[in-house]
Coordinates of C-alpha atoms and ligand atoms in Angstrom, one line a residue:
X21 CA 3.8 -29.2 38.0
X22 CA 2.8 -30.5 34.8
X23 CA 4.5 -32.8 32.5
X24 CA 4.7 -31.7 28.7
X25 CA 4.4 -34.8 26.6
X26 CA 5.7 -32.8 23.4
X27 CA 8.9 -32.4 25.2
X28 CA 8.7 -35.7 25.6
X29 CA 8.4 -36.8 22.3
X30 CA 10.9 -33.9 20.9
X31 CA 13.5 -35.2 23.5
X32 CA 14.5 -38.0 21.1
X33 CA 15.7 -35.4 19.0
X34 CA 17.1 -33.3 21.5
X35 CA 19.2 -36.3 23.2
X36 CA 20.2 -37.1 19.5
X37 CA 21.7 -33.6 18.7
X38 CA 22.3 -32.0 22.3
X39 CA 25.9 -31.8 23.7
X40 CA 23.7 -31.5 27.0
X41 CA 24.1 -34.9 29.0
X42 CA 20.6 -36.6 29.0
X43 CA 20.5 -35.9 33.1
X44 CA 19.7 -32.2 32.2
X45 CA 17.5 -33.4 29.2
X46 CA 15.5 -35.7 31.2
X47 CA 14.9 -33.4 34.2
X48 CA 13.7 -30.1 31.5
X49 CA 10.5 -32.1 31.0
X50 CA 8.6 -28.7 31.2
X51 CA 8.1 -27.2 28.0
X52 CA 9.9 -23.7 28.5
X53 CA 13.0 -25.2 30.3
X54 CA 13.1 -27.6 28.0
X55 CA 12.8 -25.1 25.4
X56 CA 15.8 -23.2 27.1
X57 CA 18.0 -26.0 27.6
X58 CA 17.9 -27.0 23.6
X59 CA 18.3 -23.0 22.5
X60 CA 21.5 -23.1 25.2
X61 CA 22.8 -26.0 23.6
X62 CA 22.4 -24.5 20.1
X63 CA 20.0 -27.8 19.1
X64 CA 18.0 -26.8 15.5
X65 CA 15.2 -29.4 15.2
X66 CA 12.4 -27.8 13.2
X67 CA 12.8 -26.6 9.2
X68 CA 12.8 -23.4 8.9
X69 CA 8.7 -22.0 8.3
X70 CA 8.7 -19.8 5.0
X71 CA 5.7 -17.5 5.0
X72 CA 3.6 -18.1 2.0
X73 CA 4.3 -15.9 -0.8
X74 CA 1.2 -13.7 -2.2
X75 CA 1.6 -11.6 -4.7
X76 CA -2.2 -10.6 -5.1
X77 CA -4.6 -10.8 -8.1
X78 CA -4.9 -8.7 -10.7
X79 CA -8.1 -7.0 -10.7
X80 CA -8.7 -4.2 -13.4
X81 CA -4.8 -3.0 -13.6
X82 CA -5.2 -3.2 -9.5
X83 CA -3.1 -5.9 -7.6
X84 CA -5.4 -7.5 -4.8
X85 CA -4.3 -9.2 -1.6
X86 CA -6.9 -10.3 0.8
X87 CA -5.8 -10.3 4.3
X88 CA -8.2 -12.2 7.2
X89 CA -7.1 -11.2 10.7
X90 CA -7.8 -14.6 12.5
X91 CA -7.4 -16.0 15.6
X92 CA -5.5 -19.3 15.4
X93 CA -3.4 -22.1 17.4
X94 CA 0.2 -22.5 16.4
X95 CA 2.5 -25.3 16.6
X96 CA 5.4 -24.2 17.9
X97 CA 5.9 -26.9 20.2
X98 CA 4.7 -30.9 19.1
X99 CA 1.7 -31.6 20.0
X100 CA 0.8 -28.1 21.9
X101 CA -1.4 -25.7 20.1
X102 CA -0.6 -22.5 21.5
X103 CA -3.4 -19.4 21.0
X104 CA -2.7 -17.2 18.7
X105 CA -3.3 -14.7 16.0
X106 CA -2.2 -14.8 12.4
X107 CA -3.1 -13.4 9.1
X108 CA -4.2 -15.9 6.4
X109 CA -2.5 -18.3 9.3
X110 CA -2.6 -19.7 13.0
X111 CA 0.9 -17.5 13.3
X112 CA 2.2 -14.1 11.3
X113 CA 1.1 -13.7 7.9
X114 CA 2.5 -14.1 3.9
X115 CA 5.1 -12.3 3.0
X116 CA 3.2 -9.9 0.2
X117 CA 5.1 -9.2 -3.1
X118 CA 4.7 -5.9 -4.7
X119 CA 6.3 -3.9 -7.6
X120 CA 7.0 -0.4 -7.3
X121 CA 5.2 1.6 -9.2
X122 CA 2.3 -0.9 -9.1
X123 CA -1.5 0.0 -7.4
X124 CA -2.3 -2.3 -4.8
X125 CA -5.3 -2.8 -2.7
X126 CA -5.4 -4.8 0.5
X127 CA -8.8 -6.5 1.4
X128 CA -8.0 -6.2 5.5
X129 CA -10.7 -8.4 7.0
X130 CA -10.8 -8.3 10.9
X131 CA -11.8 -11.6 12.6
X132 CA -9.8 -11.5 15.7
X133 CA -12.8 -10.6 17.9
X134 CA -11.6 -7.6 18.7
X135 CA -10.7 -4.1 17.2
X136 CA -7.2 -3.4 15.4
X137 CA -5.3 -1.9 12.8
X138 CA -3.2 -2.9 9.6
X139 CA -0.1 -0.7 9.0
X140 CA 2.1 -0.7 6.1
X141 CA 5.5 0.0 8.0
X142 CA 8.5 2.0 5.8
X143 CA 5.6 2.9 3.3
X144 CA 5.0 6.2 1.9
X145 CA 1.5 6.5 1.5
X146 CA -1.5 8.9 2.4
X147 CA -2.4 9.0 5.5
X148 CA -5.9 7.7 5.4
X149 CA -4.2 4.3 4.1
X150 CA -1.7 4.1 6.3
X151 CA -3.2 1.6 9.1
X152 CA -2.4 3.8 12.4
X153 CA -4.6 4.0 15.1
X154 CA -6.8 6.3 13.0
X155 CA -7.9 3.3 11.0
X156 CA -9.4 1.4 13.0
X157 CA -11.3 -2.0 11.8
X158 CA -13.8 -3.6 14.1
X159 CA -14.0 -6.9 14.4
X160 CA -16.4 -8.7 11.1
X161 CA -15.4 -5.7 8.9
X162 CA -13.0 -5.2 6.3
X163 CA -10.7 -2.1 5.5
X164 CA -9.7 -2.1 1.6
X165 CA -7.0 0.9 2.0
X166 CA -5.6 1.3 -2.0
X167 CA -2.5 3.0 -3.1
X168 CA 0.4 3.1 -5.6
X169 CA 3.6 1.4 -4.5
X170 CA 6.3 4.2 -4.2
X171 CA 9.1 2.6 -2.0
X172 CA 11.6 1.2 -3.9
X173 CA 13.5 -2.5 -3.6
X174 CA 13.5 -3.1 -0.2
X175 CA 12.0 -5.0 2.5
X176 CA 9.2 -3.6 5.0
X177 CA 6.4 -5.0 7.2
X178 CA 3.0 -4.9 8.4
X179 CA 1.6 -4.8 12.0
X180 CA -1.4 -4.0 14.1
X181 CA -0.8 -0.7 15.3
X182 CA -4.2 -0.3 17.5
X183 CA -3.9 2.6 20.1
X184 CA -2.8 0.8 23.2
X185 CA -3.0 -2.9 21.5
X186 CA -0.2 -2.9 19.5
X187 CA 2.3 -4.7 21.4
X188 CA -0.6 -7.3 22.6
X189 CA -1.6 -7.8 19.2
X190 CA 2.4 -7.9 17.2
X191 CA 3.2 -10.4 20.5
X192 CA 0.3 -12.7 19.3
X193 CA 1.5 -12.5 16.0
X194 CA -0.4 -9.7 13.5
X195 CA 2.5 -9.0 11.4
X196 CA 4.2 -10.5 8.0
X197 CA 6.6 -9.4 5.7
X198 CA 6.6 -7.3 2.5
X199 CA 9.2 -7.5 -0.1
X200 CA 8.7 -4.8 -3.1
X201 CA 10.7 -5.2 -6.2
X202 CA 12.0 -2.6 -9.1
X203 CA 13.5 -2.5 -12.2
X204 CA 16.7 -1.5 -10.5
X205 CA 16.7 -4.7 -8.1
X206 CA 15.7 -6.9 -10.6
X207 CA 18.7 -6.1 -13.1
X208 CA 21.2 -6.9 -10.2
X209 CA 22.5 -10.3 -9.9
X210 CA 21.5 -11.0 -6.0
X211 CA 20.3 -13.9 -5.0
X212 CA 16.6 -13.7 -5.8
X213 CA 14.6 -17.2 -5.4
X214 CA 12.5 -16.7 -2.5
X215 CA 12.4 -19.5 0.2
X216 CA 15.6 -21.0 -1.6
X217 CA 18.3 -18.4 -2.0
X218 CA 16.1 -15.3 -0.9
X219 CA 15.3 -15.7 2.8
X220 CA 12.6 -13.6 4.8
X221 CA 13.4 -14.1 8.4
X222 CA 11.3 -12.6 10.9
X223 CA 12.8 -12.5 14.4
X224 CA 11.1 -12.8 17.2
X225 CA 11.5 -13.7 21.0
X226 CA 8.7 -15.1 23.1
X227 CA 8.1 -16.2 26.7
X228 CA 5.8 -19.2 27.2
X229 CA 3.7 -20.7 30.1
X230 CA 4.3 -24.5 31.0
X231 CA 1.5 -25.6 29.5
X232 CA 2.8 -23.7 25.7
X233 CA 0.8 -20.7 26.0
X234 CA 2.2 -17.1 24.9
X235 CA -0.3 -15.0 25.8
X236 CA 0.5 -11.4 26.5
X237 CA 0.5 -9.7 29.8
X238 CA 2.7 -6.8 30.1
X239 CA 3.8 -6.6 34.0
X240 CA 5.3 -3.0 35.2
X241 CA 8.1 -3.5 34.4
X242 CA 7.4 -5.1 31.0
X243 CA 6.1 -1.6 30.0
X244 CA 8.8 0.2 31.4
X245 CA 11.5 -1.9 30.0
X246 CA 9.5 -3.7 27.1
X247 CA 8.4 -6.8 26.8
X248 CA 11.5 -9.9 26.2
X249 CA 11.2 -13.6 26.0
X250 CA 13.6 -16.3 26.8
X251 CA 12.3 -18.0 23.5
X252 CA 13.7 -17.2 20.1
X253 CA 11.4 -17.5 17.5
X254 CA 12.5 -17.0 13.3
X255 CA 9.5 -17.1 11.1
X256 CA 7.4 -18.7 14.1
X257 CA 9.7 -21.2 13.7
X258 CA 11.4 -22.7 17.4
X259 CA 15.1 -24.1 16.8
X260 CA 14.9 -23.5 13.0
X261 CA 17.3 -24.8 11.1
X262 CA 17.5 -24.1 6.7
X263 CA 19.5 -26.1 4.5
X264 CA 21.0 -24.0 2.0
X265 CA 21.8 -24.8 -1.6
X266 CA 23.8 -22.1 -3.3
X267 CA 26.5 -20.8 -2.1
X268 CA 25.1 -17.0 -1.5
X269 CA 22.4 -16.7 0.7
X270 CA 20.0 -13.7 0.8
X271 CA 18.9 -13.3 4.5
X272 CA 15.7 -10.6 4.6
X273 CA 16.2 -9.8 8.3
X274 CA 13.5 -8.0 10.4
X275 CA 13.3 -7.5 14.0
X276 CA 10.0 -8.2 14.7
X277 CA 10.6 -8.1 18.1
X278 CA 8.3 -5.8 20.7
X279 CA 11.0 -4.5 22.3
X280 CA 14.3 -6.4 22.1
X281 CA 17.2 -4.9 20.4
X282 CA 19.6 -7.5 18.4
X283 CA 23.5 -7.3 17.8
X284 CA 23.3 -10.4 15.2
X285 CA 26.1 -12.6 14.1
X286 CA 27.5 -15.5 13.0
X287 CA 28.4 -17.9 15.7
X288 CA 31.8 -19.0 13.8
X289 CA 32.1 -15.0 13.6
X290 CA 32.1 -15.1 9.5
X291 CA 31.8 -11.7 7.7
X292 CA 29.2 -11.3 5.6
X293 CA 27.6 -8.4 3.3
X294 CA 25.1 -5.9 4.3
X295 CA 22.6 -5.0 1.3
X296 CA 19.6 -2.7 2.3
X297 CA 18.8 -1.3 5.1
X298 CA 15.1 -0.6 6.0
X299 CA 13.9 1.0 2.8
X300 CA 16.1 0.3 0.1
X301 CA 20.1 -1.3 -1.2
X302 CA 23.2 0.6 0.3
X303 CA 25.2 2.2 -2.5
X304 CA 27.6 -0.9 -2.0
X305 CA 27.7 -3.8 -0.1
X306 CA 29.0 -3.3 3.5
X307 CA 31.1 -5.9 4.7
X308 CA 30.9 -6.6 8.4
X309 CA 30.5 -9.0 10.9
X310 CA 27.9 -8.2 13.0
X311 CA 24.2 -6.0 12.5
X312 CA 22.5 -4.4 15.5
X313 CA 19.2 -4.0 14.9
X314 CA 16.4 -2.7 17.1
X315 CA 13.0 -3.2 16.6
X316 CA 11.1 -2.3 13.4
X317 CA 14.6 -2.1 11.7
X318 CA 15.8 -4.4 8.8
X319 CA 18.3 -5.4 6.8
X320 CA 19.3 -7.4 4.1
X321 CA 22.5 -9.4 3.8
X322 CA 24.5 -11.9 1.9
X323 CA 26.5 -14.8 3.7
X324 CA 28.5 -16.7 1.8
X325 CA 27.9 -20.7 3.3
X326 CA 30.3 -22.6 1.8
X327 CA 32.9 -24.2 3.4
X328 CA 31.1 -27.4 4.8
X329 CA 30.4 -26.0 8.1
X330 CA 27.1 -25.7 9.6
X331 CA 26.4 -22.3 10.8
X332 CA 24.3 -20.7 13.5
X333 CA 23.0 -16.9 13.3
X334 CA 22.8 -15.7 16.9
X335 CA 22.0 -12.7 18.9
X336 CA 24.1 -11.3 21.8
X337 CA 23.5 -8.6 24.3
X338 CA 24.2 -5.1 23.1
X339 CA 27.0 -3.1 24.2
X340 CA 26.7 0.3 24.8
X341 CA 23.0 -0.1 25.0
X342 CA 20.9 -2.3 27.0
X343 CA 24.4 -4.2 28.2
X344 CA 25.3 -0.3 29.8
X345 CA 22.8 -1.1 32.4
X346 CA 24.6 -3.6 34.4
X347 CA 23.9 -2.5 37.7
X348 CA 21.9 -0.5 40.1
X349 CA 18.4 -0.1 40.5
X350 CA 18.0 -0.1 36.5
X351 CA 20.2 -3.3 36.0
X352 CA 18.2 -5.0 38.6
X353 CA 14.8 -4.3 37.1
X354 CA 15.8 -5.5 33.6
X355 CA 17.1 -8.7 34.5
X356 CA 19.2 -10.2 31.5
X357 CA 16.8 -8.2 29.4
X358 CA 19.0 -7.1 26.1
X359 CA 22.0 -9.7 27.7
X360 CA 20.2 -13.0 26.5
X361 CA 21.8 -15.0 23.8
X362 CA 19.9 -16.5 21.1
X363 CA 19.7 -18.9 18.3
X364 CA 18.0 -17.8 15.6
X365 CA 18.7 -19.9 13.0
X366 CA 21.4 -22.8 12.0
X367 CA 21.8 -22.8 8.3
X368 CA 23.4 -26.1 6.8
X369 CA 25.2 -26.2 3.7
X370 CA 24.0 -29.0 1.3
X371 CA 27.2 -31.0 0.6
X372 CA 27.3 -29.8 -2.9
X373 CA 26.3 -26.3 -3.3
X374 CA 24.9 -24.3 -6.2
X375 CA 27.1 -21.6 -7.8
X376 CA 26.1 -17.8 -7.5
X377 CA 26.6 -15.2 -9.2
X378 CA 29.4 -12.4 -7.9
X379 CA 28.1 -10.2 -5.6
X380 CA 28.0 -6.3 -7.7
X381 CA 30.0 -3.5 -6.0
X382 CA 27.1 -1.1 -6.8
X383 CA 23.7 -1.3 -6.0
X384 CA 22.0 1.3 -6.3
X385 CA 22.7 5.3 -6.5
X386 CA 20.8 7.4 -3.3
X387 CA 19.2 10.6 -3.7
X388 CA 21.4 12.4 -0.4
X389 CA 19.5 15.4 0.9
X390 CA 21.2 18.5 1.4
X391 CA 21.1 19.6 4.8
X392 CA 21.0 23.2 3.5
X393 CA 17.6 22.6 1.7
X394 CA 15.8 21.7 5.0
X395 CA 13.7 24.5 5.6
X396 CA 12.7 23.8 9.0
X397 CA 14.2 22.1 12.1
X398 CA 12.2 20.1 15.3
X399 CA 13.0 18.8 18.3
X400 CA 12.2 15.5 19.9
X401 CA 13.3 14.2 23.3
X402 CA 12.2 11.1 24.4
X403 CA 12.0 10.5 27.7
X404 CA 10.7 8.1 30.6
X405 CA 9.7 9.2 34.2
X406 CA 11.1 6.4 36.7
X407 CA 10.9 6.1 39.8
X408 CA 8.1 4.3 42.6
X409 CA 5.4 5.7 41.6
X410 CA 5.7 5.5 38.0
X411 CA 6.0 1.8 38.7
X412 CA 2.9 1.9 40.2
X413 CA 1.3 3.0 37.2
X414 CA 0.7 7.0 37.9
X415 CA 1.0 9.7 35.6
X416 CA 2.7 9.7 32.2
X417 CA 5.3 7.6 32.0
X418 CA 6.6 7.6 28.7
X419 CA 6.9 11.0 26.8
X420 CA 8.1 12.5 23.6
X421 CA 8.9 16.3 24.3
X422 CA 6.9 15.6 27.4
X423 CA 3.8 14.8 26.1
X424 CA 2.0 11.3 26.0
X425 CA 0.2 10.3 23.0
X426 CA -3.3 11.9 22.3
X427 CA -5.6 11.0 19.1
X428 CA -6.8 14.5 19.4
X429 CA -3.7 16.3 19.3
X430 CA -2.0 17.0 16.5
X431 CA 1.8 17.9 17.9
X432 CA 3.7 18.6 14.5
X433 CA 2.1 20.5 11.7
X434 CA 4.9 19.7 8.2
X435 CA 4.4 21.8 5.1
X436 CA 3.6 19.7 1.8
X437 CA 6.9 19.7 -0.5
X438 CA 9.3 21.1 2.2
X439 CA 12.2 19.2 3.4
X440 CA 13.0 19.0 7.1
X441 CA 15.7 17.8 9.5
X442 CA 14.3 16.3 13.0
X443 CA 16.3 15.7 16.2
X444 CA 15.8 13.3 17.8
X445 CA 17.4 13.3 21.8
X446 CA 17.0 10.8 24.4
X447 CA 16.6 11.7 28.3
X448 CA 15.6 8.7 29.6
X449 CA 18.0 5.6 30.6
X450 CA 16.8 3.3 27.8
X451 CA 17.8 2.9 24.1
X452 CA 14.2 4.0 22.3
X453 CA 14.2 3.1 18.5
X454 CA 12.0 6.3 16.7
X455 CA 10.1 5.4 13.9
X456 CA 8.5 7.7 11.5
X457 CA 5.4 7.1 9.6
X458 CA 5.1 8.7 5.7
X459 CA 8.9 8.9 5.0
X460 CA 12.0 7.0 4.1
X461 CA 14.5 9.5 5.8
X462 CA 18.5 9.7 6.2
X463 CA 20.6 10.1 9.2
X464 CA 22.7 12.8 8.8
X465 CA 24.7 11.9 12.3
X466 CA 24.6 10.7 15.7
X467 CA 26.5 13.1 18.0
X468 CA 27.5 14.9 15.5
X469 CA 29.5 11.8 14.2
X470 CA 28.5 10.9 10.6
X471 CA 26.3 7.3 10.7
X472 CA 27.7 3.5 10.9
X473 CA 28.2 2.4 7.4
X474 CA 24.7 0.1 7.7
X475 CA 22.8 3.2 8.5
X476 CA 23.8 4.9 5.4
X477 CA 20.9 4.4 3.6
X478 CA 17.4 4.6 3.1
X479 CA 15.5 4.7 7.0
X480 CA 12.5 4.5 8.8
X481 CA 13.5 3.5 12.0
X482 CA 16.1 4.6 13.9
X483 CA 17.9 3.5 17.3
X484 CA 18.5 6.7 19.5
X485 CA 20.6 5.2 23.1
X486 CA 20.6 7.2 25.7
X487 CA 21.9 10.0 25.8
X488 CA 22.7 10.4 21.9
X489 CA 21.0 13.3 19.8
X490 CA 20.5 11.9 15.9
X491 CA 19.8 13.8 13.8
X492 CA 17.4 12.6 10.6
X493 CA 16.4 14.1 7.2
X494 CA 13.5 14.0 5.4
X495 CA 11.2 15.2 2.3
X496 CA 7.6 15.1 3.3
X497 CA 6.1 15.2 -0.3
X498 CA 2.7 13.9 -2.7
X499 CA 0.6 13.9 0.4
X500 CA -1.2 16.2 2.4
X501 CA -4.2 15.9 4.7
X502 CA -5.3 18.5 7.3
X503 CA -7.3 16.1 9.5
X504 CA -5.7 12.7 9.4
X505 CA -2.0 12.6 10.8
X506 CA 0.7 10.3 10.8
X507 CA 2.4 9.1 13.9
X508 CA 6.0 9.2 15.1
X509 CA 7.0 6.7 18.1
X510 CA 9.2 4.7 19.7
X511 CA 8.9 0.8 18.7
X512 CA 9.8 -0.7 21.6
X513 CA 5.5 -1.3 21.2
X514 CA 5.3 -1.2 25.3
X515 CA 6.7 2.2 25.0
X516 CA 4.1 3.4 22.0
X517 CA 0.8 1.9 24.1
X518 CA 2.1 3.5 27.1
X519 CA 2.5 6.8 25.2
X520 CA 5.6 7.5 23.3
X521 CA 4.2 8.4 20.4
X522 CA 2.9 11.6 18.2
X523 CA 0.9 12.7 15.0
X524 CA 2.1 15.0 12.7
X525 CA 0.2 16.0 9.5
X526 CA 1.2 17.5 6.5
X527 CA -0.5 20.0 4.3
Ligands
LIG17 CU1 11.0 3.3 23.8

């Protein structure tokens, strides 16, 4: 067994800030115990890592970001580099600025050493830019996908999505943020200074080998459950903590995760507002005290910090969900998966903090679909064959309406300019969250039941649990193409490689 010197050198700090006795600290020497020990005991010792804002370069009325796919060695631990892969970075990539109604083309360089895929998450776009596993970019080329930005305020994301590799390559870090702005957002008084007041945290969990490295292998039951770490990661950042200056903070959450599903909340239980949802502002803010999100999903809130209280944001298990599968052969496979608690991030108030301005009761106005103009109605189960020999690796294991993923099929044809309502059920024992490409779409209801107030907005991911049939709205408009689909999948990214996943195209 080794010894970790970083640990070592970080236990000053840890024996300084840890409730733990210095017994426990002293025999966690190895790195991921250690790491566990000082997450249990709710120690923050590294600033919180802002991504690096780009907001391109103008180039003939065009805005230009150039992205290089690297591989890189992260510090998330002193003194460890651990392998990894980044975007502009060792670990994750900028967070890229854009303005609705703005052209933008994205320089994708690949330098990874191997293929992948750059996809614009939440974004309405054709399908030939979209970044799915039809784009493909081979390692030493570069993929310049251009088109206007038609989402409005929100917050969205970019990941590799390479057929089979997306979880691999997400786990090692190919993914940033992407924050658009409009007219609309901009005249509202939110908190809006990013890194200060405006705060894009990308949430993560990771497992590490004793000597700090992450890097990804996917057991069978990793792929049947999706892949969970014991190590909470926010912005690549280990035991963040942010010191906050104004009294409003605007937290740009995303679950970055590959397959872990987050009920997040305040430690001291504080409400606070919910914003947005994954593509856009509620109508109002929602005031609440906890936000389940499941992978792909985001949100945006305000927390009010004042009061002179430090303040930890922290995951629990899910109830209902993953926490339904306490026992049994299910319960034993999973482990704590979905049970775990984490720390994401402490935020300390400065002792004097910064006035904001009041939070608006409107935000913005949403377009609702009528149900009645949908002109055409599908079906999607998603489902998961257990059992022994699925755990040995045989057959298709993970299906939507029974079908694993192929790049030559094309499963769902969608007329250009027609609106359409998709049901989504779930067969299988497992919460699955269904993502589709093209569209911002609206719940209509779950069971039947109209939608939690956070989920009464603008959506491109959606959490179906077992058992539940949602049902989703959508237009499919501006772009067709006969040969080049788009994908709908479950983001649990385990359950995409292994197959639950399908193209659709519209024309
Ligand atoms: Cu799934």
């Amino acid at each position: 067994m080794k010894l970790v010197n970083p640990a070592i050198l970080s236990r000053r700090d840890f024996l300084r800030n840890s409730a733990i006795g210095s017994t426990a600290a002293f025999a966690a020497l190895m790195l991921p115990t250690w790491q566990t020990a000082a997450q249990s005991a709710g120690v923050h010792i590294n600033p919180l890592k802002i991504p690096p804002l780009d907001k391109g370069r103008m180039e003939n009325g065009v805005t230009v970001y150039d992205l290089k796919l690297q591989q890189g060695a992260a510090d998330f631990f002193d003194q460890i580099k651990t392998p990894t892969l980044g975007i502009n970075g060792s670990y994750l990539g900028p967070t890229l600025r854009m303005r609705a109604g703005n052209k933008v083309r994205l320089n994708v360089r690949n330098a990874i050493g191997e293929t992948t895929t750059l996809h614009w998450h939440g974004f309405h776009i054709p399908a030939k830019m979209d970044g799915g596993p039809h784009q493909p970019v081979q390692n030493g080329e570069t993929w310049s996908p251009e088109f206007e930005v038609k989402q409005k305020a929100a917050s969205f994301w970019y990941h590799s999505h390479q057929l089979h590799e997306t979880a691999n390559h997400v786990w090692r870090g190919l993914a940033g943020m992407i924050i658009v702005d409009d007219e609309e957002g901009d005249a509202l008084a939110l908190p809006r200074d990013y890194g200060v007041d405006d705060i894009p945290l990308v949430l993560q969990d990771r497992s590490f080998s004793q000597d700090g490295r992450m890097d990804y292998n996917a057991s069978r039951p990793d792929i049947m459950m999706g892949k969970v770490g014991n190590v909470p990661m926010t912005n690549g950042t280990v035991a963040p903590y942010f010191e906050a200056k104004s009294k409003l903070i605007r937290l740009r959450i995303l679950n970055g995760s590959n397959a872990n599903t987050y009920n997040l909340a305040f430690d001291d239980g504080r409400a606070f507002f919910q914003i947005g949802t994954d593509g856009g502002l509620l109508e109002a803010p929602f005031k609440t005290s906890n936000i389940i999100l499941s992978p792909a999903e985001r949100a945006e809130i305000i927390v009010d910090v004042s009061g002179g209280k430090n303040i930890v944001l922290t995951s629990r298990g899910v109830s209902g969900g993953m926490g339904m599968m306490g026992g049994g052969m299910m319960g034993g496979m999973m482990g704590n998966r979905g049970s775990s608690r984490y720390n994401f991030l402490e935020i300390r108030p400065a002792p004097s903090l910064n006035a904001s301005a009041e939070l608006p009761a409107k935000l913005t106005t949403i377009d609702w679909i009528n149900p009645e103009s949908a002109t055409n109605t599908r079906r999607f189960i998603m489902n998961m064959t257990m059992g022994p020999l699925m755990m040995l690796g045989f057959g298709n294991s993970h299906t939507i309406n029974d079908r694993a993923m192929k790049m030559r099929r094309i499963d769902e044809v969608v007329k250009l300019g027609t609106t359409e309502i998709w049901e989504i059920g779930n067969t299988s024992p497992l919460p699955h969250p269904f993502h589709v490409h093209d569209v911002q779409f609206q719940i209509l209801d779950r069971n039947g039941r109209k939608p939690h107030p956070g989920e009464r907005g603008l959506k491109d991911t959606v959490l179906v649990n077992q058992g539940e049939n949602v049902r989703i709205i959508a237009r499919f408009q501006d772009f067709s193409d006969p040969d080049r689909p788009y994908m709908y999948h479950c983001h649990i990214l385990e359950h995409e490689d292994a197959g639950m996943m399908g193209q659709f195209t519209v024309v």
